[in-house]
GROMACS .gro file of C-alpha atoms in nm:
model
  104
    1UNK     CA    1  -0.862  -0.240  -1.779
    2UNK     CA    2  -0.912  -0.596  -1.756
    3UNK     CA    3  -0.914  -0.775  -1.434
    4UNK     CA    4  -0.562  -0.911  -1.438
    5UNK     CA    5  -0.455  -0.576  -1.603
    6UNK     CA    6  -0.572  -0.383  -1.275
    7UNK     CA    7  -0.359  -0.648  -1.085
    8UNK     CA    8  -0.074  -0.573  -1.273
    9UNK     CA    9  -0.138  -0.212  -1.204
   10UNK     CA   10  -0.159  -0.201  -0.860
   11UNK     CA   11   0.123  -0.442  -0.788
   12UNK     CA   12   0.325  -0.154  -1.014
   13UNK     CA   13   0.225   0.110  -0.802
   14UNK     CA   14   0.293  -0.056  -0.493
   15UNK     CA   15   0.647  -0.111  -0.595
   16UNK     CA   16   0.635   0.235  -0.647
   17UNK     CA   17   0.585   0.349  -0.268
   18UNK     CA   18   0.982   0.454  -0.171
   19UNK     CA   19   1.091   0.314   0.162
   20UNK     CA   20   0.979   0.522   0.439
   21UNK     CA   21   0.661   0.615   0.289
   22UNK     CA   22   0.309   0.444   0.286
   23UNK     CA   23  -0.035   0.427   0.078
   24UNK     CA   24  -0.362   0.334   0.204
   25UNK     CA   25  -0.582   0.069   0.020
   26UNK     CA   26  -0.809   0.364  -0.076
   27UNK     CA   27  -0.519   0.571  -0.197
   28UNK     CA   28  -0.386   0.256  -0.404
   29UNK     CA   29  -0.736   0.289  -0.568
   30UNK     CA   30  -0.778   0.628  -0.598
   31UNK     CA   31  -0.450   0.649  -0.792
   32UNK     CA   32  -0.554   0.388  -1.052
   33UNK     CA   33  -0.943   0.520  -1.094
   34UNK     CA   34  -0.927   0.699  -1.374
   35UNK     CA   35  -0.706   0.433  -1.560
   36UNK     CA   36  -0.892   0.140  -1.430
   37UNK     CA   37  -1.275   0.275  -1.386
   38UNK     CA   38  -1.251   0.109  -1.026
   39UNK     CA   39  -1.219   0.252  -0.685
   40UNK     CA   40  -1.220  -0.001  -0.440
   41UNK     CA   41  -0.973  -0.011  -0.116
   42UNK     CA   42  -1.131  -0.336  -0.080
   43UNK     CA   43  -0.977  -0.470  -0.414
   44UNK     CA   44  -0.701  -0.349  -0.359
   45UNK     CA   45  -0.670  -0.543  -0.031
   46UNK     CA   46  -0.768  -0.851  -0.177
   47UNK     CA   47  -0.514  -0.800  -0.437
   48UNK     CA   48  -0.240  -0.776  -0.170
   49UNK     CA   49  -0.348  -1.081   0.029
   50UNK     CA   50  -0.365  -1.309  -0.306
   51UNK     CA   51  -0.042  -1.147  -0.537
   52UNK     CA   52   0.137  -0.852  -0.281
   53UNK     CA   53   0.440  -1.114  -0.140
   54UNK     CA   54   0.630  -1.009  -0.433
   55UNK     CA   55   0.626  -0.623  -0.402
   56UNK     CA   56   0.699  -0.381  -0.056
   57UNK     CA   57   0.347  -0.504   0.080
   58UNK     CA   58   0.389  -0.358   0.436
   59UNK     CA   59   0.408  -0.008   0.272
   60UNK     CA   60   0.001  -0.081   0.196
   61UNK     CA   61  -0.200   0.034   0.540
   62UNK     CA   62  -0.577   0.139   0.595
   63UNK     CA   63  -0.667   0.483   0.597
   64UNK     CA   64  -0.652   0.538   0.965
   65UNK     CA   65  -0.260   0.353   0.964
   66UNK     CA   66  -0.330   0.019   1.078
   67UNK     CA   67  -0.100  -0.252   0.965
   68UNK     CA   68  -0.216  -0.534   0.740
   69UNK     CA   69  -0.404  -0.759   0.930
   70UNK     CA   70  -0.266  -1.110   1.009
   71UNK     CA   71   0.117  -0.907   0.932
   72UNK     CA   72   0.147  -0.635   1.223
   73UNK     CA   73   0.436  -0.794   1.365
   74UNK     CA   74   0.647  -0.821   1.048
   75UNK     CA   75   0.520  -0.522   0.878
   76UNK     CA   76   0.581  -0.264   1.210
   77UNK     CA   77   0.945  -0.434   1.174
   78UNK     CA   78   0.975  -0.341   0.810
   79UNK     CA   79   0.834  -0.010   0.850
   80UNK     CA   80   1.072   0.072   1.116
   81UNK     CA   81   1.347  -0.038   0.928
   82UNK     CA   82   1.264   0.184   0.677
   83UNK     CA   83   1.203   0.503   0.937
   84UNK     CA   84   0.836   0.494   0.878
   85UNK     CA   85   0.704   0.735   1.183
   86UNK     CA   86   0.479   0.493   1.359
   87UNK     CA   87   0.173   0.622   1.596
   88UNK     CA   88   0.048   0.354   1.875
   89UNK     CA   89  -0.036   0.004   1.659
   90UNK     CA   90  -0.024   0.188   1.327
   91UNK     CA   91   0.176   0.404   1.112
   92UNK     CA   92   0.135   0.813   1.123
   93UNK     CA   93  -0.048   0.834   0.805
   94UNK     CA   94  -0.059   1.217   0.790
   95UNK     CA   95   0.306   1.220   0.768
   96UNK     CA   96   0.413   0.889   0.618
   97UNK     CA   97   0.154   0.872   0.326
   98UNK     CA   98   0.274   0.913  -0.034
   99UNK     CA   99   0.110   0.971  -0.358
  100UNK     CA  100   0.241   0.917  -0.727
  101UNK     CA  101   0.183   1.284  -0.833
  102UNK     CA  102   0.508   1.344  -0.585
  103UNK     CA  103   0.704   1.108  -0.796
  104UNK     CA  104   0.998   0.935  -0.602
   0.00000   0.00000   0.00000
């Protein structure tokens, strides 16, 4: 998979995250690792920062449930509107996490 194809795969996967659910940056990387040969949460974060404006970027959080850096307020409002369970300053990842194996 080329770097451009990986960017597209990340964005396609993020687009599939259902309303009310989230994935971690590492979860996105892990879900694509077999196909792509890449497994870097940081790379996914970089892709989201550069190209994620056209997908539901607010549904991608850290493995601890922290919201996208610099966009916490907007992400929190969007997630709250979708019914995502929040916990403290972030998402209750144990409850809200989604995996592509679950389908839609």
